[in-house]
Coordinates of C-alpha atoms and ligand atoms in Angstrom, one line a residue:
M1 CA -100.5 133.1 115.0
K2 CA -100.9 136.8 115.8
K3 CA -104.4 138.1 115.3
Y4 CA -105.2 141.8 115.1
D5 CA -108.5 143.4 115.8
L6 CA -109.7 146.9 114.8
Y7 CA -108.7 149.9 117.0
I8 CA -111.7 152.0 117.7
N9 CA -112.2 154.5 120.6
G10 CA -109.1 153.4 122.4
Q11 CA -110.2 149.7 122.4
W12 CA -109.5 146.6 120.4
V13 CA -112.7 145.7 118.7
K14 CA -113.7 142.6 116.7
P15 CA -114.9 143.4 113.1
E16 CA -118.6 143.4 112.5
S17 CA -118.1 140.8 109.7
G18 CA -116.4 138.4 112.2
K19 CA -113.9 137.9 109.3
Y20 CA -110.1 138.1 109.2
F21 CA -107.7 138.0 106.3
E22 CA -104.1 136.8 106.2
T23 CA -100.9 138.8 105.8
D24 CA -97.7 137.1 104.7
N25 CA -94.0 137.7 105.0
P26 CA -92.8 138.5 101.4
Y27 CA -89.5 136.8 101.9
T28 CA -90.6 133.5 103.3
C29 CA -94.1 133.7 101.8
E30 CA -95.4 132.4 105.1
V31 CA -98.6 133.8 106.6
W32 CA -97.7 135.3 110.0
A33 CA -100.7 137.3 111.1
Q34 CA -104.5 137.7 110.7
I35 CA -106.0 141.1 110.2
A36 CA -109.6 142.1 110.9
R37 CA -111.7 142.6 107.8
G38 CA -113.5 145.9 108.5
N39 CA -116.5 147.1 106.7
E40 CA -118.8 150.2 106.5
T41 CA -120.3 149.5 110.0
D42 CA -116.8 149.5 111.5
V43 CA -116.0 152.7 109.7
S44 CA -119.1 154.3 111.1
L45 CA -118.2 153.3 114.6
A46 CA -114.7 154.7 114.2
V47 CA -115.9 158.0 112.7
H48 CA -118.4 158.3 115.5
A49 CA -115.6 157.8 118.1
A50 CA -113.5 160.4 116.3
K51 CA -116.3 162.9 116.1
K52 CA -117.0 162.5 119.8
A53 CA -113.3 162.9 120.6
F54 CA -113.1 166.0 118.5
N55 CA -116.1 167.6 120.3
D56 CA -115.2 166.4 123.8
T57 CA -111.5 166.2 124.2
W58 CA -109.0 166.8 121.4
G59 CA -110.8 169.7 119.7
E60 CA -111.2 171.4 123.1
M61 CA -107.6 171.0 124.3
K62 CA -105.2 173.9 124.1
P63 CA -102.7 173.5 121.2
T64 CA -99.8 173.5 123.7
E65 CA -101.2 170.4 125.5
R66 CA -101.8 168.7 122.2
G67 CA -98.2 169.4 121.2
K68 CA -96.9 167.9 124.4
I69 CA -98.7 164.6 123.7
L70 CA -97.3 164.5 120.1
V71 CA -93.8 165.1 121.5
K72 CA -94.3 162.3 124.1
L73 CA -95.3 160.0 121.2
A74 CA -92.0 160.9 119.5
E75 CA -90.2 159.7 122.6
V76 CA -92.2 156.4 122.7
I77 CA -91.5 155.8 119.0
E78 CA -87.8 156.3 119.5
R79 CA -87.8 153.6 122.2
E80 CA -89.7 151.2 119.9
A81 CA -88.1 152.1 116.6
T82 CA -86.2 148.8 116.2
R83 CA -89.2 146.7 116.9
L84 CA -91.4 148.7 114.6
G85 CA -88.8 148.4 111.8
E86 CA -88.7 144.6 112.2
I87 CA -92.5 144.4 111.9
E88 CA -92.4 146.5 108.8
V89 CA -89.8 144.2 107.2
R90 CA -91.8 141.1 108.2
D91 CA -94.9 142.6 106.5
N92 CA -93.5 144.4 103.4
G93 CA -90.2 142.7 102.8
K94 CA -88.1 145.9 102.4
L95 CA -84.6 145.9 103.9
L96 CA -84.2 146.2 107.6
A97 CA -81.5 148.8 106.9
E98 CA -84.1 150.9 105.1
M99 CA -87.1 150.3 107.3
G100 CA -85.0 150.7 110.5
T101 CA -83.8 154.0 109.3
Q102 CA -87.4 155.1 108.5
T103 CA -88.8 154.0 111.9
R104 CA -85.9 155.8 113.7
Y105 CA -86.6 158.9 111.7
L106 CA -90.3 158.7 112.2
A107 CA -90.2 160.4 115.6
E108 CA -89.0 163.6 114.0
W109 CA -92.4 164.2 112.3
Y110 CA -94.3 164.0 115.6
R111 CA -91.8 166.2 117.4
Y112 CA -91.7 168.8 114.6
F113 CA -95.5 169.0 114.3
G114 CA -95.9 168.8 118.0
G115 CA -93.8 171.9 118.3
L116 CA -95.8 173.6 115.5
S117 CA -99.2 172.9 117.0
D118 CA -99.2 176.1 119.2
K119 CA -97.7 178.3 116.5
I120 CA -100.6 178.4 114.1
E121 CA -101.5 182.0 114.1
G122 CA -104.2 184.0 112.4
A123 CA -103.9 187.7 111.5
V124 CA -105.5 191.0 112.3
L125 CA -106.3 192.7 109.0
P126 CA -106.2 196.5 108.6
I127 CA -109.6 196.2 107.0
D128 CA -110.9 199.0 104.7
K129 CA -114.3 199.4 106.5
S130 CA -114.9 201.8 109.3
G131 CA -116.2 200.5 112.6
I132 CA -115.1 196.9 111.9
F133 CA -112.5 194.7 113.5
N134 CA -111.5 191.8 111.3
F135 CA -109.3 188.8 112.1
T136 CA -108.6 185.4 110.7
K137 CA -108.1 182.1 112.4
H138 CA -107.1 178.6 111.2
E139 CA -109.5 175.8 112.3
P140 CA -109.3 172.1 112.1
Y141 CA -111.7 170.2 109.8
G142 CA -112.9 167.8 112.5
V143 CA -112.7 164.1 111.5
V144 CA -110.1 163.3 108.8
G145 CA -109.5 160.0 107.0
L146 CA -105.9 158.9 106.4
I147 CA -105.4 156.2 103.8
T148 CA -101.9 154.7 103.3
P149 CA -100.1 152.3 100.9
W150 CA -97.9 149.3 101.6
N151 CA -94.5 150.5 100.7
S152 CA -93.6 152.6 103.7
P153 CA -96.6 152.3 106.1
L154 CA -95.5 154.1 109.2
L155 CA -93.5 156.8 107.5
L156 CA -96.3 157.8 105.1
L157 CA -98.7 157.7 108.0
A158 CA -96.5 160.1 110.0
W159 CA -96.6 162.5 107.1
K160 CA -100.4 162.8 107.5
L161 CA -101.1 161.9 111.2
A162 CA -98.6 164.3 112.8
P163 CA -99.9 167.5 111.0
A164 CA -103.5 166.3 111.2
L165 CA -103.3 165.9 115.0
A166 CA -101.2 169.0 115.5
A167 CA -103.9 171.0 113.7
G168 CA -106.5 169.7 116.1
N169 CA -108.3 167.1 114.0
T170 CA -109.2 163.6 115.1
T171 CA -108.5 160.7 112.7
V172 CA -109.5 157.4 111.2
I173 CA -106.7 155.5 109.6
K174 CA -107.0 152.9 106.9
P175 CA -103.7 151.2 106.2
S176 CA -103.0 149.0 103.2
E177 CA -104.5 145.5 103.4
F178 CA -101.0 144.2 102.6
T179 CA -99.2 145.8 105.5
S180 CA -101.5 146.7 108.4
A181 CA -99.6 145.2 111.2
S182 CA -97.1 148.0 112.0
T183 CA -99.9 150.6 112.0
L184 CA -101.9 148.4 114.5
E185 CA -98.8 148.0 116.7
F186 CA -98.4 151.7 116.5
M187 CA -101.8 152.2 118.0
T188 CA -100.6 150.9 121.4
L189 CA -97.8 153.5 121.4
T190 CA -100.4 156.3 120.9
E191 CA -102.2 155.1 124.0
E192 CA -99.0 155.1 126.0
A193 CA -98.3 158.7 124.8
G194 CA -101.6 159.8 126.3
F195 CA -103.9 160.4 123.4
P196 CA -107.6 160.5 124.6
A197 CA -109.8 157.6 123.3
G198 CA -111.2 158.2 119.8
V199 CA -108.5 160.7 118.7
I200 CA -106.7 158.0 116.6
N201 CA -108.7 155.0 115.3
C202 CA -107.6 152.3 112.8
V203 CA -109.9 150.3 110.6
T204 CA -108.2 147.6 108.6
G205 CA -109.5 146.0 105.4
F206 CA -109.8 146.4 101.7
G207 CA -110.0 149.6 99.6
L208 CA -113.7 149.2 98.6
E209 CA -114.9 147.8 101.9
V210 CA -113.2 150.3 104.3
G211 CA -111.4 153.0 102.2
Q212 CA -114.4 154.0 100.1
P213 CA -117.0 154.1 103.0
L214 CA -114.4 156.3 104.9
V215 CA -114.3 158.7 101.9
D216 CA -118.1 158.7 101.6
H217 CA -118.9 159.1 105.3
K218 CA -120.8 162.3 105.9
D219 CA -118.8 163.2 109.1
V220 CA -115.4 162.8 107.4
S221 CA -114.4 166.3 106.3
K222 CA -111.0 165.7 104.7
I223 CA -109.0 162.8 103.2
A224 CA -105.3 162.5 103.0
F225 CA -104.3 159.7 100.7
T226 CA -101.1 158.1 99.5
G227 CA -101.3 155.4 96.8
S228 CA -101.6 154.8 93.1
D229 CA -102.9 157.5 90.7
I230 CA -105.8 155.2 89.8
S231 CA -107.1 154.9 93.3
G232 CA -106.3 158.6 93.9
Q233 CA -108.5 159.5 90.9
K234 CA -111.4 157.3 92.3
I235 CA -111.1 158.9 95.7
Y236 CA -111.0 162.4 94.2
E237 CA -114.1 161.7 92.2
R238 CA -116.0 160.4 95.2
A239 CA -114.8 163.3 97.4
A240 CA -116.1 165.7 94.7
R241 CA -119.6 164.4 95.5
K242 CA -119.3 165.8 99.0
I243 CA -117.1 168.8 97.9
M244 CA -114.5 167.5 100.3
P245 CA -110.9 168.5 100.1
V246 CA -108.3 165.8 99.6
T247 CA -104.5 165.6 99.7
L248 CA -103.3 163.2 97.1
E249 CA -99.7 161.7 97.1
L250 CA -99.7 159.6 94.0
G251 CA -97.3 157.8 91.8
G252 CA -94.4 158.9 89.7
K253 CA -92.1 158.2 86.7
S254 CA -89.2 160.4 87.7
P255 CA -86.4 161.4 85.4
N256 CA -82.9 161.1 86.8
I257 CA -80.8 163.2 84.4
V258 CA -77.0 162.8 84.1
F259 CA -75.0 165.4 82.2
N260 CA -71.5 164.8 80.7
D261 CA -70.0 167.2 83.4
A262 CA -71.3 165.1 86.3
D263 CA -69.2 163.4 88.9
V264 CA -69.8 160.0 87.3
D265 CA -69.1 157.9 90.4
A266 CA -71.6 159.9 92.5
A267 CA -74.1 159.8 89.6
V268 CA -73.8 156.0 89.3
M269 CA -74.5 155.6 93.0
G270 CA -77.4 158.1 92.8
V271 CA -79.0 156.2 89.9
I272 CA -78.7 153.0 91.8
S273 CA -80.2 154.5 94.9
G274 CA -83.0 155.9 92.8
I275 CA -84.1 152.7 91.2
F276 CA -82.8 149.6 93.1
A277 CA -83.2 150.8 96.7
A278 CA -86.4 149.5 98.2
T279 CA -86.5 147.1 95.2
G280 CA -87.8 150.1 93.2
Q281 CA -91.0 150.1 95.2
T282 CA -90.9 153.8 95.9
C283 CA -93.0 156.6 94.5
I284 CA -89.9 158.7 93.9
A285 CA -88.1 155.9 92.0
G286 CA -85.8 157.5 89.4
S287 CA -87.1 155.0 86.9
R288 CA -86.3 157.0 83.7
L289 CA -82.5 157.5 83.4
L290 CA -81.6 160.3 80.9
V291 CA -77.9 160.2 80.0
Q292 CA -76.1 162.7 77.8
K293 CA -75.1 161.0 74.6
E294 CA -71.3 161.5 74.8
I295 CA -71.1 159.6 78.1
H296 CA -74.0 157.2 77.5
D297 CA -72.1 154.0 76.7
E298 CA -69.4 154.4 79.3
F299 CA -72.0 155.4 82.0
V300 CA -74.2 152.4 81.2
K301 CA -71.1 150.1 81.4
R302 CA -70.2 151.4 84.9
L303 CA -73.8 151.3 86.1
V304 CA -74.3 147.7 84.9
S305 CA -71.0 146.5 86.5
I306 CA -72.0 147.9 89.9
A307 CA -75.7 147.0 89.7
R308 CA -74.8 143.4 88.8
E309 CA -73.0 143.1 92.2
A310 CA -76.2 144.0 94.2
K311 CA -76.8 141.2 96.7
I312 CA -80.3 139.8 96.5
G313 CA -81.8 138.0 99.5
D314 CA -83.1 138.1 103.0
P315 CA -84.2 141.6 103.8
M316 CA -83.3 141.1 107.5
S317 CA -79.6 140.6 106.6
K318 CA -77.2 143.5 106.7
E319 CA -75.5 142.2 103.5
T320 CA -78.6 142.4 101.4
N321 CA -79.1 145.2 98.9
V322 CA -82.3 144.1 97.1
G323 CA -85.2 142.4 98.8
P324 CA -88.3 140.7 97.6
V325 CA -91.3 142.3 96.0
T326 CA -93.9 143.1 98.6
T327 CA -97.0 141.6 97.1
E328 CA -97.9 138.9 94.6
P329 CA -99.9 141.2 92.3
Q330 CA -97.0 143.7 92.3
F331 CA -94.6 140.9 91.4
K332 CA -96.8 139.8 88.5
K333 CA -97.1 143.4 87.3
I334 CA -93.3 143.9 87.3
I335 CA -92.7 140.6 85.3
D336 CA -95.4 141.8 82.8
Y337 CA -93.7 145.1 82.4
I338 CA -90.4 143.4 81.6
K339 CA -92.2 141.6 78.8
V340 CA -93.8 144.9 77.6
A341 CA -90.4 146.5 77.4
K342 CA -88.9 143.6 75.4
D343 CA -91.9 143.5 73.1
E344 CA -91.5 147.3 72.5
G345 CA -87.9 146.7 71.4
A346 CA -86.0 147.9 74.4
N347 CA -82.7 146.2 74.9
C348 CA -82.2 144.4 78.2
V349 CA -78.6 144.7 79.4
L350 CA -79.0 143.5 83.0
G351 CA -81.5 141.2 84.7
G352 CA -84.9 140.9 83.0
K353 CA -86.4 138.0 84.9
Q354 CA -87.4 136.5 88.3
Y355 CA -84.4 135.9 90.5
E356 CA -84.2 132.3 91.6
G357 CA -80.6 132.1 92.8
P358 CA -79.1 131.7 96.3
G359 CA -81.2 133.2 99.1
S360 CA -84.3 133.5 96.9
M361 CA -86.3 131.0 99.1
G362 CA -88.6 130.5 96.0
S363 CA -89.9 133.9 96.8
R364 CA -91.0 136.8 94.6
F365 CA -87.7 138.4 93.7
V366 CA -87.0 140.3 90.5
E367 CA -83.5 140.8 89.3
P368 CA -82.3 144.4 89.1
T369 CA -83.1 145.1 85.4
I370 CA -81.8 147.7 83.0
F371 CA -83.1 148.5 79.6
I372 CA -81.2 150.7 77.0
G373 CA -82.5 151.9 73.7
V374 CA -85.7 153.1 75.4
K375 CA -87.8 155.8 73.7
N376 CA -89.7 158.1 75.9
E377 CA -93.0 157.3 74.2
M378 CA -92.7 153.6 75.1
R379 CA -95.0 152.3 77.8
I380 CA -91.9 151.2 79.8
A381 CA -90.9 154.9 79.9
Q382 CA -94.4 156.3 80.5
E383 CA -96.0 154.0 83.1
E384 CA -95.2 153.5 86.7
V385 CA -93.8 150.0 87.2
F386 CA -93.0 150.2 91.0
G387 CA -90.2 147.7 90.7
P388 CA -86.4 147.5 90.1
I389 CA -86.7 148.2 86.3
L390 CA -84.6 151.1 84.9
S391 CA -85.2 152.6 81.4
I392 CA -82.3 154.5 79.9
I393 CA -82.9 157.2 77.3
P394 CA -80.0 159.2 75.7
F395 CA -80.3 163.0 75.2
E396 CA -78.4 165.6 73.2
D397 CA -78.4 168.8 75.3
E398 CA -80.1 170.6 78.2
K399 CA -83.1 171.5 76.0
E400 CA -83.8 168.0 75.1
A401 CA -83.3 166.8 78.6
V402 CA -86.0 169.1 79.8
E403 CA -88.3 168.1 77.0
I404 CA -87.9 164.4 77.7
G405 CA -87.9 164.9 81.4
N406 CA -91.2 166.8 81.3
D407 CA -92.9 164.7 78.6
I408 CA -94.8 162.5 81.1
L409 CA -98.1 162.6 82.9
F410 CA -96.4 162.5 86.3
G411 CA -94.4 165.1 88.2
L412 CA -93.4 163.8 91.6
A413 CA -89.6 164.2 91.5
A414 CA -86.5 164.6 89.3
G415 CA -82.8 164.2 89.7
V416 CA -80.0 166.2 88.0
W417 CA -76.3 165.3 88.0
T418 CA -74.0 168.1 86.9
S419 CA -71.0 170.1 88.2
N420 CA -72.3 173.3 86.5
I421 CA -74.2 175.4 89.0
G422 CA -75.9 177.5 86.3
R423 CA -77.2 174.4 84.7
A424 CA -78.4 173.0 88.0
L425 CA -80.4 176.1 88.6
R426 CA -81.8 176.2 85.1
M427 CA -82.9 172.6 85.3
S428 CA -84.5 173.1 88.8
D429 CA -86.5 175.9 87.2
K430 CA -87.6 174.0 84.2
L431 CA -88.4 170.5 85.5
K432 CA -92.1 170.1 86.3
A433 CA -91.8 168.2 89.5
G434 CA -92.6 168.8 93.2
T435 CA -89.1 167.8 94.2
V436 CA -85.8 168.4 92.3
W437 CA -82.6 166.9 93.6
I438 CA -79.3 168.1 92.4
N439 CA -76.4 165.7 92.8
T440 CA -78.3 163.7 95.3
Y441 CA -81.4 161.5 95.2
R442 CA -84.2 160.1 97.5
A443 CA -83.6 162.6 100.3
V444 CA -86.6 163.6 102.4
S445 CA -87.1 165.5 105.6
F446 CA -89.9 166.5 108.0
M447 CA -88.9 170.1 107.3
S448 CA -89.2 170.1 103.5
P449 CA -92.4 170.0 101.6
F450 CA -93.1 166.9 99.5
G451 CA -95.8 166.3 96.9
G452 CA -96.5 166.1 93.2
Y453 CA -97.1 168.2 90.1
K454 CA -99.5 167.0 87.5
R455 CA -100.8 163.4 87.9
S456 CA -98.5 162.8 90.9
G457 CA -101.0 164.5 93.2
Q458 CA -102.0 167.7 94.9
G459 CA -101.2 169.2 98.3
R460 CA -98.0 168.9 100.2
E461 CA -96.8 166.8 103.2
S462 CA -93.9 167.8 105.5
G463 CA -92.6 171.2 106.2
Q464 CA -94.4 174.1 107.9
E465 CA -96.8 174.8 105.1
S466 CA -98.2 171.3 105.1
I467 CA -100.1 171.8 108.4
K468 CA -102.5 174.1 106.4
E469 CA -103.7 171.0 104.5
F470 CA -105.5 170.1 107.7
L471 CA -106.8 173.6 108.5
Q472 CA -109.5 175.8 107.1
L473 CA -109.3 179.6 107.2
K474 CA -112.1 181.6 108.9
S475 CA -112.6 185.4 108.7
V476 CA -114.3 187.0 111.7
W477 CA -115.9 190.4 111.4
I478 CA -116.9 192.4 114.5
A479 CA -118.7 195.7 114.2
H480 CA -117.7 198.0 117.1
E481 CA -119.7 201.1 115.9
T482 CA -123.3 201.1 114.9
S483 CA -123.8 201.7 111.2
N484 CA -126.6 203.5 109.5
A485 CA -125.6 202.1 106.1
N486 CA -128.3 201.1 103.6
P487 CA -129.1 197.4 104.5
F488 CA -129.9 196.7 100.8
I489 CA -126.3 197.3 99.7
I490 CA -123.3 195.1 100.3
R491 CA -121.1 196.7 103.1
Ligands
NAD501 P1 -103.2 151.6 96.1 O1 -103.7 152.9 95.5 O2 -103.5 150.3 95.5 O3 -103.7 151.5 97.7 C1 -103.4 152.6 98.6 C2 -104.4 152.5 99.7 O4 -105.7 152.9 99.1 C3 -104.7 151.2 100.3 O5 -104.9 151.3 101.7 C4 -105.9 150.7 99.6 O6 -106.6 149.7 100.3 C5 -106.7 152.0 99.5 N1 -107.7 152.0 98.4 C6 -107.6 151.4 97.2 N2 -108.7 151.7 96.4 C7 -109.4 152.6 97.2 C8 -110.7 153.3 97.0 N3 -111.4 153.1 95.8 N4 -111.1 154.1 97.9 C9 -110.5 154.2 99.1 N5 -109.3 153.6 99.4 C10 -108.8 152.8 98.4 O7 -101.6 151.8 96.2 P2 -100.5 150.8 96.7 O8 -100.4 149.8 95.7 O9 -100.8 150.4 98.1 O10 -99.2 151.7 96.8 C11 -98.4 151.9 95.7 C12 -98.7 153.3 95.0 O11 -98.5 154.3 96.0 C13 -97.7 153.6 93.9 O12 -98.4 154.1 92.8 C14 -96.8 154.7 94.5 O13 -96.2 155.5 93.6 C15 -97.8 155.4 95.4 N6 -97.0 156.1 96.5 C16 -97.0 157.4 96.5 C17 -96.3 158.1 97.4 C18 -96.2 159.6 97.5 O14 -95.9 160.2 98.5 N7 -96.5 160.3 96.4 C19 -95.6 157.4 98.4 C20 -95.6 156.0 98.4 C21 -96.4 155.4 97.4

């Protein structure tokens, strides 16, 4: 069986605890690897290595040189994309079609931010004081901690790691305890690309044993986190004790809104992609479907007839549409929420239980499930399930669609299906979400900022602006004329 150690200062290191924990394949439920169980001591070692690398190598390097190493990493990733995709599937059970696409796309983040690393410019300010030259510069924080979830480990790491490194920071990564293997395999690629030792470190383990000490460490100056809103809140609270900035990419309960003037075939496919792709285990899941009343019944009929045909089974197979649920706790949570919805009076028109049919391997599959008659105040409409469970809510008009769409604690994304351009623009104005898709869903790019409004988080990943999440702004004042000004008064 494969056994992974910690990756600290360019070396594979045994955990101080001497302990390892198991990781399983969500499809076969077989344990396939052992992962080092890191602790506070290991975190300290990794932070120390990252600090040294910041002072001695990475922080001293010219941005152009740093950029070249990032671009080289992109090339190495491209060569290894298929293998990385397969490891992701073995560890998180999502479809090879999905994870392979993600790992092939991954390289673009490193290439994009590699290119950006020597284009971070300050400004010379036409300052209103005589005899003073004033300029600004963007500087890295130093050591940053990157904490990732289990649903798309390498992609969500790239969204943080590429800009953090391009900005000149060094890093300690803490992947999810459920899916650490791909990140550990990735460490070897960073070595090949030529990163100096200590620039990228990886400490595996549990949230409280590794994540929390990383957040608390005095030499960690910034945290970028993706995960649940509950963990995000805890991290935010602890970061506040150090007055440390954090980027938080948290959960969602996104409305996917279908108007009666929509291209119905396209909308049905968009709704399916929003909730049943990745078995609904995606932060941007369009888990609340709002359908205009006049087309509600017909739309539901078409949706159910297509969703019913989704093939459930082996995530490695090209034929499969819906794979297993990644973790046992997540599986139990989804099954519980199905009960919650039924108890609240929602009407289940598809699925509604564990899938145990052909190809299920006795594994943790949940049938694609659709509830109608959902009211927006129900728990099933308000809380993130993170599974293939769709709640359908009818609405009267644009005003009501906006009201229901925004009546939620989250604000990660929203979808709108309409053929009316004016309506599309009005909706994109009024929806309180970090991303609004019109006549498409679940599209992301290294070029376009991603992040949440409200309880879905703060800060942005991807796009040019996002590099600033890993930089702090300094203002430099140089007096070039002697001044006789009164020293007791502000200049
Ligand atoms: P999680 O919050 O349970 O765990 C995420 C990571 O945080 C893991 O590495 C975990 O070990 C660590 N962690 C947990 N508690 C911690 C603590 N107190 N201190 C430090 N680290 C801690 O999330 P998950 O179940 O792995 O992932 C699913 C969640 O992630 C969903 O809510 C989903 O919406 C969200 N998500 C958000 C985005 C986004 O970009 N907005 C993307 C994917 C997933």
